[in-house]
mmCIF file of C-alpha atoms in Angstrom:
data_model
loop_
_atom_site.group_PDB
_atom_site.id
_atom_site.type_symbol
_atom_site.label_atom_id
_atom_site.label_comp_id
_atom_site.label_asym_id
_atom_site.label_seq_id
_atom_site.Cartn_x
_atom_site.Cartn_y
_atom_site.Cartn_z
ATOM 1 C CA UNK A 5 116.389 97.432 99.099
ATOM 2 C CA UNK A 6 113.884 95.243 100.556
ATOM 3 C CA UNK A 7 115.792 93.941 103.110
ATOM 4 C CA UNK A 8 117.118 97.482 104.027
ATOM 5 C CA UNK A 9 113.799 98.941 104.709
ATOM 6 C CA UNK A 10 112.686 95.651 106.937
ATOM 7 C CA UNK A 11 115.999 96.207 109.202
ATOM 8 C CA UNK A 12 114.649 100.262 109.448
ATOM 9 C CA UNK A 13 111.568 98.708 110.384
ATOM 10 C CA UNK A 14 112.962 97.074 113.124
ATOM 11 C CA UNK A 15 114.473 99.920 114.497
ATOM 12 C CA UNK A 16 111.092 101.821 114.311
ATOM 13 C CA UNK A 17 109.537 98.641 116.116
ATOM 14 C CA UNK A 18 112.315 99.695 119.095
ATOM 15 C CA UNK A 19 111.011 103.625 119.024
ATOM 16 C CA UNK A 20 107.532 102.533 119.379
ATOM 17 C CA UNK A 21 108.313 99.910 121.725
ATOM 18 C CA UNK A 22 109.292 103.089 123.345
ATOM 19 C CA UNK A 23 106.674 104.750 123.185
ATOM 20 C CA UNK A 24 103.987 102.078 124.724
ATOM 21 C CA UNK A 25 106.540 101.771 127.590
ATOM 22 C CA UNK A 26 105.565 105.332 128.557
ATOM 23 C CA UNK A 27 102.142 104.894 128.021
ATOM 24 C CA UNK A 28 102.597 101.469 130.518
ATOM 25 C CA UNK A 29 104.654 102.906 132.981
ATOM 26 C CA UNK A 30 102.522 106.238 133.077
ATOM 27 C CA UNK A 31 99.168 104.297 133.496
ATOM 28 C CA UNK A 32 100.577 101.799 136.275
ATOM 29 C CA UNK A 33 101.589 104.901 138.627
ATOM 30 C CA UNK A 34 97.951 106.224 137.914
ATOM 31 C CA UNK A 35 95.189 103.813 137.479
ATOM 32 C CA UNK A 36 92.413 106.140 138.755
ATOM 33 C CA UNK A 37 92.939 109.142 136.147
ATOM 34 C CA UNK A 38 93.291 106.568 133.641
ATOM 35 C CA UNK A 39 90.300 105.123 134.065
ATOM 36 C CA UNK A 40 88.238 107.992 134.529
ATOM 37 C CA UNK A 41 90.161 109.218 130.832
ATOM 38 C CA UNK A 42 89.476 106.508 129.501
ATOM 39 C CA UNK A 43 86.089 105.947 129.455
ATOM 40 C CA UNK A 44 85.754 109.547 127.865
ATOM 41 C CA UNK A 45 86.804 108.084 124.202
ATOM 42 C CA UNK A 46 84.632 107.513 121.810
ATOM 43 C CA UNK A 47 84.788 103.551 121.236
ATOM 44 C CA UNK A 48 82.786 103.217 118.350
ATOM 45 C CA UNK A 49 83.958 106.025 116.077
ATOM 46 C CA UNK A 50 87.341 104.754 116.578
ATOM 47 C CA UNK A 51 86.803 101.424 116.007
ATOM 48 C CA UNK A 52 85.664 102.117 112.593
ATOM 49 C CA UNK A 53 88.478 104.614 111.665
ATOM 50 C CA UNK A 54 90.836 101.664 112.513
ATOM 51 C CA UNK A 55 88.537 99.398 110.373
ATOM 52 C CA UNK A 56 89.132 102.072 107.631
ATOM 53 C CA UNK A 57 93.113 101.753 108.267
ATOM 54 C CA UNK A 58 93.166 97.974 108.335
ATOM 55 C CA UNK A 59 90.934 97.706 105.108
ATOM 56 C CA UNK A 60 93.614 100.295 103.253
ATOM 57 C CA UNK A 61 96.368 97.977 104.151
ATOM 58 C CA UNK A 62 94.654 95.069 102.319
ATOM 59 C CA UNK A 63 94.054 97.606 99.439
ATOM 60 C CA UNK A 64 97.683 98.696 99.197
ATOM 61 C CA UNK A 65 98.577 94.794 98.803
ATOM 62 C CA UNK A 66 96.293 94.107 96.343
ATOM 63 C CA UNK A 67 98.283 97.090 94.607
ATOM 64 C CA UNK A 68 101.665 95.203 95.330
ATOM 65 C CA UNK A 69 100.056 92.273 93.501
ATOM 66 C CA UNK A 70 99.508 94.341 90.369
ATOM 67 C CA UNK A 71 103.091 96.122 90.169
ATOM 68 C CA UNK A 72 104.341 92.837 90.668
ATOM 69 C CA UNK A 73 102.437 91.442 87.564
ATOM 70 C CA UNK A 74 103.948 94.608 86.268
ATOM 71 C CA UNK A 75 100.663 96.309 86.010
ATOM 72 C CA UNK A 76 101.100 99.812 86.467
ATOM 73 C CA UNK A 77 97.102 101.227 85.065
ATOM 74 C CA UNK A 78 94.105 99.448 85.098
ATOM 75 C CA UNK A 79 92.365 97.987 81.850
ATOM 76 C CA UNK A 80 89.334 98.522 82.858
ATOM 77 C CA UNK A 81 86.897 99.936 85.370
ATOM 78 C CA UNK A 82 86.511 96.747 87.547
ATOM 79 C CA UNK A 83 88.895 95.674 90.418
ATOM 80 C CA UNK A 84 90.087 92.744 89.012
ATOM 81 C CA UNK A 85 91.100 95.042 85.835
ATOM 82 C CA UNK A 86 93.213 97.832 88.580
ATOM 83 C CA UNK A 87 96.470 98.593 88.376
ATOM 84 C CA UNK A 88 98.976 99.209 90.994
ATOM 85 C CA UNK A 89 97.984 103.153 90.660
ATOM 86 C CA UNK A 90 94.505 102.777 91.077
ATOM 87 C CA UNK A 91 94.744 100.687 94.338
ATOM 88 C CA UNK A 92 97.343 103.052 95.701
ATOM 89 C CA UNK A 93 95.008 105.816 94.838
ATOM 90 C CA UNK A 94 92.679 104.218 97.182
ATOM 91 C CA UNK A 95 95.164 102.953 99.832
ATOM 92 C CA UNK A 96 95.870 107.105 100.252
ATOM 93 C CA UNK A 97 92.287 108.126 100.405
ATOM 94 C CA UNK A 98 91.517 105.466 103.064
ATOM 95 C CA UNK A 99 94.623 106.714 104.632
ATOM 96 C CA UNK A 100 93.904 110.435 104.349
ATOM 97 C CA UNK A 101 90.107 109.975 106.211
ATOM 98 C CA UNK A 102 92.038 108.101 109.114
ATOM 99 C CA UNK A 103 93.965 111.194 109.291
ATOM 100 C CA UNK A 104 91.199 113.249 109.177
ATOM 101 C CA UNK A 105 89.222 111.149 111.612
ATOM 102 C CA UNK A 106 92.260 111.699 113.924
ATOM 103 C CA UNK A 107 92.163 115.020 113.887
ATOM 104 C CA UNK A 108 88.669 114.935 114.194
ATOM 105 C CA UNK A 109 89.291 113.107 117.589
ATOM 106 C CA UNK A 110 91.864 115.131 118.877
ATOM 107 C CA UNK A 111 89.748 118.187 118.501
ATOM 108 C CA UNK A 112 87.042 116.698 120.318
ATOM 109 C CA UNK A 113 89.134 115.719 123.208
ATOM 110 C CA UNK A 114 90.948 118.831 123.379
ATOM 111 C CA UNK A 115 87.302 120.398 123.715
ATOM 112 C CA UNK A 116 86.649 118.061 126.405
ATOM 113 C CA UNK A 117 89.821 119.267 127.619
ATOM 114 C CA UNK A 118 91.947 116.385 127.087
ATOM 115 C CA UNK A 119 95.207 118.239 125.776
ATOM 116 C CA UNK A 120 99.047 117.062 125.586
ATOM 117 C CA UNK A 121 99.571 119.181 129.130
ATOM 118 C CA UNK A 122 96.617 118.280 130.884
ATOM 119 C CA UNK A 123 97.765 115.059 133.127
ATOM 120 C CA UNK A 124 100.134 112.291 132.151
ATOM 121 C CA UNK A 125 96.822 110.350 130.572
ATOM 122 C CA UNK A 126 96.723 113.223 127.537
ATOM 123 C CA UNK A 127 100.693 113.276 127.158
ATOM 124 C CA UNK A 128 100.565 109.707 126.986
ATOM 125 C CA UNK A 129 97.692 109.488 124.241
ATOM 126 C CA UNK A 130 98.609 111.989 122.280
ATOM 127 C CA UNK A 131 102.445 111.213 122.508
ATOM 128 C CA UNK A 132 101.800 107.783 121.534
ATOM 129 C CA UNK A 133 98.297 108.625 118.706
ATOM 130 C CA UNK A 134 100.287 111.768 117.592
ATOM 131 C CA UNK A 135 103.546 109.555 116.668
ATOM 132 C CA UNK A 136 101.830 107.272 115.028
ATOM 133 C CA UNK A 137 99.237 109.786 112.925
ATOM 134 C CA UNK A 138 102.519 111.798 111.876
ATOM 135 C CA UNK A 139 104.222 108.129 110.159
ATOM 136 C CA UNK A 140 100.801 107.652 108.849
ATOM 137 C CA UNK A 141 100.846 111.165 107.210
ATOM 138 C CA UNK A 142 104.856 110.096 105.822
ATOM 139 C CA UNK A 143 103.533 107.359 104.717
ATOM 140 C CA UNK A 144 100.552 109.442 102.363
ATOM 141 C CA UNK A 145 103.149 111.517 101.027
ATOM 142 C CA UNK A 146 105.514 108.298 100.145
ATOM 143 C CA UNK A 147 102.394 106.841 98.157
ATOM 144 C CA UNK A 148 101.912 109.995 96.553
ATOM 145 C CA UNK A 149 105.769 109.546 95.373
ATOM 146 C CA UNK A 150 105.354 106.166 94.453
ATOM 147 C CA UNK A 151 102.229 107.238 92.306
ATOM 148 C CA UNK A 152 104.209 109.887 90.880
ATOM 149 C CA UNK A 153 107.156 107.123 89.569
ATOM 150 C CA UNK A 154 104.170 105.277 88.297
ATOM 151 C CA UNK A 155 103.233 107.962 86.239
ATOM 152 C CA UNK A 156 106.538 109.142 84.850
ATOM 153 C CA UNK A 157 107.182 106.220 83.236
ATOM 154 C CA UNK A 158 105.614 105.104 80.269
ATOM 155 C CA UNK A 159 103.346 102.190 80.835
ATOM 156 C CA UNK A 160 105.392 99.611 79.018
ATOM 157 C CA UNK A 161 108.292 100.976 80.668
ATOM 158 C CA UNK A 162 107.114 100.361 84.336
ATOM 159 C CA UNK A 163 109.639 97.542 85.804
ATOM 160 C CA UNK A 164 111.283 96.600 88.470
ATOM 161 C CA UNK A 165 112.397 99.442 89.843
ATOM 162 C CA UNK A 166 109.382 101.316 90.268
ATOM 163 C CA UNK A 167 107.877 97.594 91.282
ATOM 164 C CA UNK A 168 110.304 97.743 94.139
ATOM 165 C CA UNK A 169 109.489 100.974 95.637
ATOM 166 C CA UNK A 170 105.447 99.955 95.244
ATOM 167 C CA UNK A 171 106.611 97.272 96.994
ATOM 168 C CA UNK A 172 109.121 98.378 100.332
ATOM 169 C CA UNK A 173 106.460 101.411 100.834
ATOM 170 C CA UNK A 174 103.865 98.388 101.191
ATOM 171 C CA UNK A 175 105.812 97.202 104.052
ATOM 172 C CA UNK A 176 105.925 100.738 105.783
ATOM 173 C CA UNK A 177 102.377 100.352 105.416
ATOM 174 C CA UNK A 178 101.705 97.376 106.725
ATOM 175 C CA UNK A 179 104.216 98.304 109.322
ATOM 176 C CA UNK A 180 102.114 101.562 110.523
ATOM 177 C CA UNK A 181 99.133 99.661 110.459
ATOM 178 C CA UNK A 182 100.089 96.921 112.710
ATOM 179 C CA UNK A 183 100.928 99.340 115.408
ATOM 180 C CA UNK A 184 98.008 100.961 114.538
ATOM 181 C CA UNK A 185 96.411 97.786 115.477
ATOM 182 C CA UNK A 186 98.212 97.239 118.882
ATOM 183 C CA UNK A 187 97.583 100.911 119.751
ATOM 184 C CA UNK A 188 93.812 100.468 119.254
ATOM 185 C CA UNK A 189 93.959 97.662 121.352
ATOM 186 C CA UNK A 190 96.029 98.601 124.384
ATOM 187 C CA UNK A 191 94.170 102.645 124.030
ATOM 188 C CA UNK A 192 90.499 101.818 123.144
ATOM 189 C CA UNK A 193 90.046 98.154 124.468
ATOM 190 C CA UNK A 194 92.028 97.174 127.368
ATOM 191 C CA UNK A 195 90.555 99.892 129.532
ATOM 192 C CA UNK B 8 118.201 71.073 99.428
ATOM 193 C CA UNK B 9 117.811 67.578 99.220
ATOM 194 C CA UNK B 10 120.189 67.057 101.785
ATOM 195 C CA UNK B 11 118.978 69.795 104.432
ATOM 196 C CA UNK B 12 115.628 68.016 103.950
ATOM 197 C CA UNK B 13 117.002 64.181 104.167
ATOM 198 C CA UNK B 14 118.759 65.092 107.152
ATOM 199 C CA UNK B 15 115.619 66.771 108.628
ATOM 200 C CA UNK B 16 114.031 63.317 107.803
ATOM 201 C CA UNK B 17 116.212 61.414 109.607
ATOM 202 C CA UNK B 18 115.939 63.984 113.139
ATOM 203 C CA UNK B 19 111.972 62.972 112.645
ATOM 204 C CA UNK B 20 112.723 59.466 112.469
ATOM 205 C CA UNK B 21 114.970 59.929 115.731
ATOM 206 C CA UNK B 22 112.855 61.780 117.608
ATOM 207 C CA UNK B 23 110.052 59.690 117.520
ATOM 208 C CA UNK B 24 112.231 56.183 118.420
ATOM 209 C CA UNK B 25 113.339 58.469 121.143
ATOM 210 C CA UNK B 26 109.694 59.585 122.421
ATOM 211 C CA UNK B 27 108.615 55.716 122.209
ATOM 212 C CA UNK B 28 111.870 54.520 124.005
ATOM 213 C CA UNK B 29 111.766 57.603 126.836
ATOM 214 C CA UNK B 30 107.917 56.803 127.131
ATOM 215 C CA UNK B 31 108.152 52.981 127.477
ATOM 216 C CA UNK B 32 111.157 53.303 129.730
ATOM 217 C CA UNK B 33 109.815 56.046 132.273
ATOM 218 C CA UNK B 34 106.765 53.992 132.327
ATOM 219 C CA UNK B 35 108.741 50.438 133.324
ATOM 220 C CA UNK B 36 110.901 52.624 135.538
ATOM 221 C CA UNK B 37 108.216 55.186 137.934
ATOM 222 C CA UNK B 38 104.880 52.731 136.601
ATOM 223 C CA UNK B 39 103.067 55.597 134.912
ATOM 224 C CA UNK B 40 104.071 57.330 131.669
ATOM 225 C CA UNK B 41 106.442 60.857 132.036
ATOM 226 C CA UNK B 42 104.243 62.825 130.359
ATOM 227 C CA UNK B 43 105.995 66.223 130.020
ATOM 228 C CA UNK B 44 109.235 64.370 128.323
ATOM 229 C CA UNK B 45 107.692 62.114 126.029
ATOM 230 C CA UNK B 46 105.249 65.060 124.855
ATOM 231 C CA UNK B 47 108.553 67.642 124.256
ATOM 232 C CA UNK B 48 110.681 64.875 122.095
ATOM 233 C CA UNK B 49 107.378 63.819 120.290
ATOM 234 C CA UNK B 50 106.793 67.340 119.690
ATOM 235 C CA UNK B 51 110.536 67.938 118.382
ATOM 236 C CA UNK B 52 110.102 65.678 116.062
ATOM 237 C CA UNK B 53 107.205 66.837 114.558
ATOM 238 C CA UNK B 54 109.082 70.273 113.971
ATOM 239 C CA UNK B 55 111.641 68.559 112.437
ATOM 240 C CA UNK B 56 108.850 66.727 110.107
ATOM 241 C CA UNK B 57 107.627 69.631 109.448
ATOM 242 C CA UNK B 58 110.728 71.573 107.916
ATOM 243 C CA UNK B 59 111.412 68.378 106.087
ATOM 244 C CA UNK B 60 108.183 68.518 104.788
ATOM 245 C CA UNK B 61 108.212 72.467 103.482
ATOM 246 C CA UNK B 62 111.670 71.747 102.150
ATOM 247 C CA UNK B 63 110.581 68.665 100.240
ATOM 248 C CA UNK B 64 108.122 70.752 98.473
ATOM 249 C CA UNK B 65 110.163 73.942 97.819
ATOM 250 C CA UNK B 66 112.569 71.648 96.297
ATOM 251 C CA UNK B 67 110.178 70.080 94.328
ATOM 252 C CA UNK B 68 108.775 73.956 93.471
ATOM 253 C CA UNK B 69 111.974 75.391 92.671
ATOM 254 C CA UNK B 70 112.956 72.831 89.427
ATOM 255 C CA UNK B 71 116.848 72.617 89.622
ATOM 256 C CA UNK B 72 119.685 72.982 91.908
ATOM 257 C CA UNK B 73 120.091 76.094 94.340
ATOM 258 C CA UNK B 74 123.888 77.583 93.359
ATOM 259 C CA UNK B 75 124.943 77.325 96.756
ATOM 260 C CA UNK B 76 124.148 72.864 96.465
ATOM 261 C CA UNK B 77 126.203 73.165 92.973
ATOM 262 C CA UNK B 78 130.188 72.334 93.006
ATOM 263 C CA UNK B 79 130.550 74.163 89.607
ATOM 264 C CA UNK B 80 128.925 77.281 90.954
ATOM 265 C CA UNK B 81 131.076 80.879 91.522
ATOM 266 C CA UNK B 82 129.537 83.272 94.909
ATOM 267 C CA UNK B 83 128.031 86.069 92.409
ATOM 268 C CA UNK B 84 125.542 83.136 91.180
ATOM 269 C CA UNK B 85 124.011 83.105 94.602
ATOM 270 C CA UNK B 86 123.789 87.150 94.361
ATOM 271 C CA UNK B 87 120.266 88.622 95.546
ATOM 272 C CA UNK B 88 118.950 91.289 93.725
ATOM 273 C CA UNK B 89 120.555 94.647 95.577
ATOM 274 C CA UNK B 90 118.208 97.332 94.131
ATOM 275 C CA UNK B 91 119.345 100.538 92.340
ATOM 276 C CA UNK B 92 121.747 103.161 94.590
ATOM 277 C CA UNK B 93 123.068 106.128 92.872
ATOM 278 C CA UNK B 94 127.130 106.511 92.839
ATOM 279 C CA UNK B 95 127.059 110.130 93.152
ATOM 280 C CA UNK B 96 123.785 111.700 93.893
ATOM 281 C CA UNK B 97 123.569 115.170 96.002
ATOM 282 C CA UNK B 98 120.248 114.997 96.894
ATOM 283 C CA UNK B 99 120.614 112.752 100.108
ATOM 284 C CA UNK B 100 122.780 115.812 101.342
ATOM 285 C CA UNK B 101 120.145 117.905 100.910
ATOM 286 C CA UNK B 102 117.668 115.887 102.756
ATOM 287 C CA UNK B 103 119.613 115.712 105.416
ATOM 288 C CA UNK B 104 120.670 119.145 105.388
ATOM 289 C CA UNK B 105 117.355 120.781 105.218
ATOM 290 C CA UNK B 106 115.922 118.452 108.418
ATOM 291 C CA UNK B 107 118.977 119.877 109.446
ATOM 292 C CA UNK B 108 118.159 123.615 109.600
ATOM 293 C CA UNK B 109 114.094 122.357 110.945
ATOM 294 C CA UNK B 110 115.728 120.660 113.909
ATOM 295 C CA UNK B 111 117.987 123.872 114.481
ATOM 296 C CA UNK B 112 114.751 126.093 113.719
ATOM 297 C CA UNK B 113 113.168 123.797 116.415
ATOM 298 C CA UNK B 114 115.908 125.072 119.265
ATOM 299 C CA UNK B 115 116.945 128.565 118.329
ATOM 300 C CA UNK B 116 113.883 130.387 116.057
ATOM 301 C CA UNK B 117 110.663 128.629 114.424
ATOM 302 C CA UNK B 118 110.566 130.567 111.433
ATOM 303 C CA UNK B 119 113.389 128.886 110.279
ATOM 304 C CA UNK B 120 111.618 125.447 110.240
ATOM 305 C CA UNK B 121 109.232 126.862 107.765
ATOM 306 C CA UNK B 122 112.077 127.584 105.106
ATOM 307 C CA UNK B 123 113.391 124.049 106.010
ATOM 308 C CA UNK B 124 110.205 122.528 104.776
ATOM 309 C CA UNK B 125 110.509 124.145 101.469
ATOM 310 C CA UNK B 126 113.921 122.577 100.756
ATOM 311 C CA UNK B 127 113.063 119.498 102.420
ATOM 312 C CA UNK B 128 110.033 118.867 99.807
ATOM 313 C CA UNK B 129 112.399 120.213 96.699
ATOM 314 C CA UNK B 130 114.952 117.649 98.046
ATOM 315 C CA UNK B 131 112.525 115.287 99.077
ATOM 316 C CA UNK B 132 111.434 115.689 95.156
ATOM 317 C CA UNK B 133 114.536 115.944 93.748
ATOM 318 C CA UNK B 134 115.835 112.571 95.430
ATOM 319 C CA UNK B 135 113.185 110.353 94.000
ATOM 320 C CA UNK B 136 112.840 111.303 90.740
ATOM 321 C CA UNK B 137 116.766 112.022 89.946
ATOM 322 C CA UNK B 138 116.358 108.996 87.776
ATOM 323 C CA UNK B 139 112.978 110.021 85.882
ATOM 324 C CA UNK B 140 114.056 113.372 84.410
ATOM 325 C CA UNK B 141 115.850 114.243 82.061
ATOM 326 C CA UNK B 142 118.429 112.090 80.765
ATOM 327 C CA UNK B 143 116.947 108.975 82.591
ATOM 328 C CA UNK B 144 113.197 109.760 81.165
ATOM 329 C CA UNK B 145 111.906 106.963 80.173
#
């Protein structure tokens, strides 16, 4: 199962290997218009949404570690003491205010008039952002499944199946926020 | 194991006779050392060091024989663990029938896409916790 869901992986490396050729292509044939666009984002606020992102990846692994000690609540209030459900719990809130923050950005650039139509700059943000923020979104509702298998079992019943699925939806995590990462970069910094 | 990592031992050993040989004789034949060559086979065989090395210790880690070094051994004993896959579940149909009728709600009317959603999250639903109802509640 794991080794299935790293060979879909790959295949979703290809689509958005895709998708920052467009954004390439589209800003070598137009350097002016991108950087007039680009100096219109707000640096700072995203910076810190992708901080939020990156810090919700390390969060969902520290809730790998517990299903894989077979942990599936916590003992106690502290950290140390969480199991895999509390973590995830956290991994989707972090995830949900990136969303939010998203859409939060998108409505302030569409009010700047920054839009998907506008010029090849906004089809190429948003085609790229958008495509990305809609896998994050999958990715919420796939923790909110795994959450749910955490709960339906008893708690001395959680094994290795519902370990497993903690587990290969930790990858698509990681996964999302990795491009995540190279988006921020190639968008936000290399201006 | 041992013998990937003894053989890996041996390629270290080979590679850096062969970096002191190449340097001394480039250096008897032009009068200077060939820099570029003498770095790359060095350099080899400190990959092949390396490996050894990791292997050495995942050996040493791993407390016995890997079936695959074994001569009594049968194929299944090397098996990885394959996960769970249902023999006869429906519900994959339905996933893919219900992004079926969104995708055709995309081309011919929209309002179909909004029924597709329904059935998508019942199958969606369905799929993953076929094995944590009913009979299989555990």
């Amino acid at each position: 199962m794991a080794v299935g869901t790293i060979v879909w992986l790959g295949s979703e490396v290809m689509f958005f290997a895709g998708l920052f050729a467009i954004y390439f292509t589209l800003r070598s044939t137009s350097p002016e218009l991108w950087e007039f666009e680009t100096n219109r984002l707000n640096f700072p606020f995203a910076l810190g949404n992708t901080l939020i992102l990156v810090a919700s990846s390390f969060t969902c692994q520290f809730g790998v570690f517990a299903a894989e000690r077979m942990q599936a609540r916590s003992t106690g209030w502290k950290p140390t003491q969480w199991g895999a459900a509390e973590w995830f719990f956290l991994t989707y809130a972090m995830g949900a205010i990136f969303v939010a923050g998203q859409i939060f950005e998108y409505a302030t650039l569409v009010s700047e008039g920054i839009s998907l139509s506008s010029n090849a700059y906004g089809s190429a943000f948003y085609l790229t952002t958008g495509f990305h923020g809609i896998h994050v979104t999958a990715g919420l509702f796939a923790f909110l499944f795994v959450i749910g298998r955490i709960f339906s079992v008893q708690k001395r019943n959680f094994g290795h199946r519902e370990a497993t699925s903690a587990i290969v939806v930790s990858y698509y995590w990681h996964f999302v926020d990795v491009v995540w990462i190279g988006l921020f970069l190639v968008i936000y910094v290399l201006k | 194991m041992r013998v990937n990592s003894v053989m890996l031992w041996i390629l270290t050993v080979f590679f850096a006779l062969v970096a002191v040989l190449y340097g001394v004789w480039t250096a008897i034949e032009y009068g200077h050392l060939e820099w570029v060559g003498t770095i790359a086979i060095a350099l080899c065989g400190v990959l092949t060091g390396f490996v050894a090395f990791y292997l050495d210790r995942v050996y040493a880690a791993q407390g016995g024989e890997l079936p695959e070094d074994r001569l009594d051994s049968n194929i299944d004993d090397g098996d990885a663990e394959l996960g769970f896959f249902s023999p006869w579940s429906w519900w994959p149909i339905m996933v893919a029938a219900s992004l079926t009728l969104f995708m055709l709600g995309l081309a011919a009317g929209f309002w179909m896409s909004f029924i597709a959603v329904g059935i998508l999250v019942i199958s969606l639903v369905g799929w993953v916790y076929e094995y944590y109802r009913g009979l299989f509640a555990r």
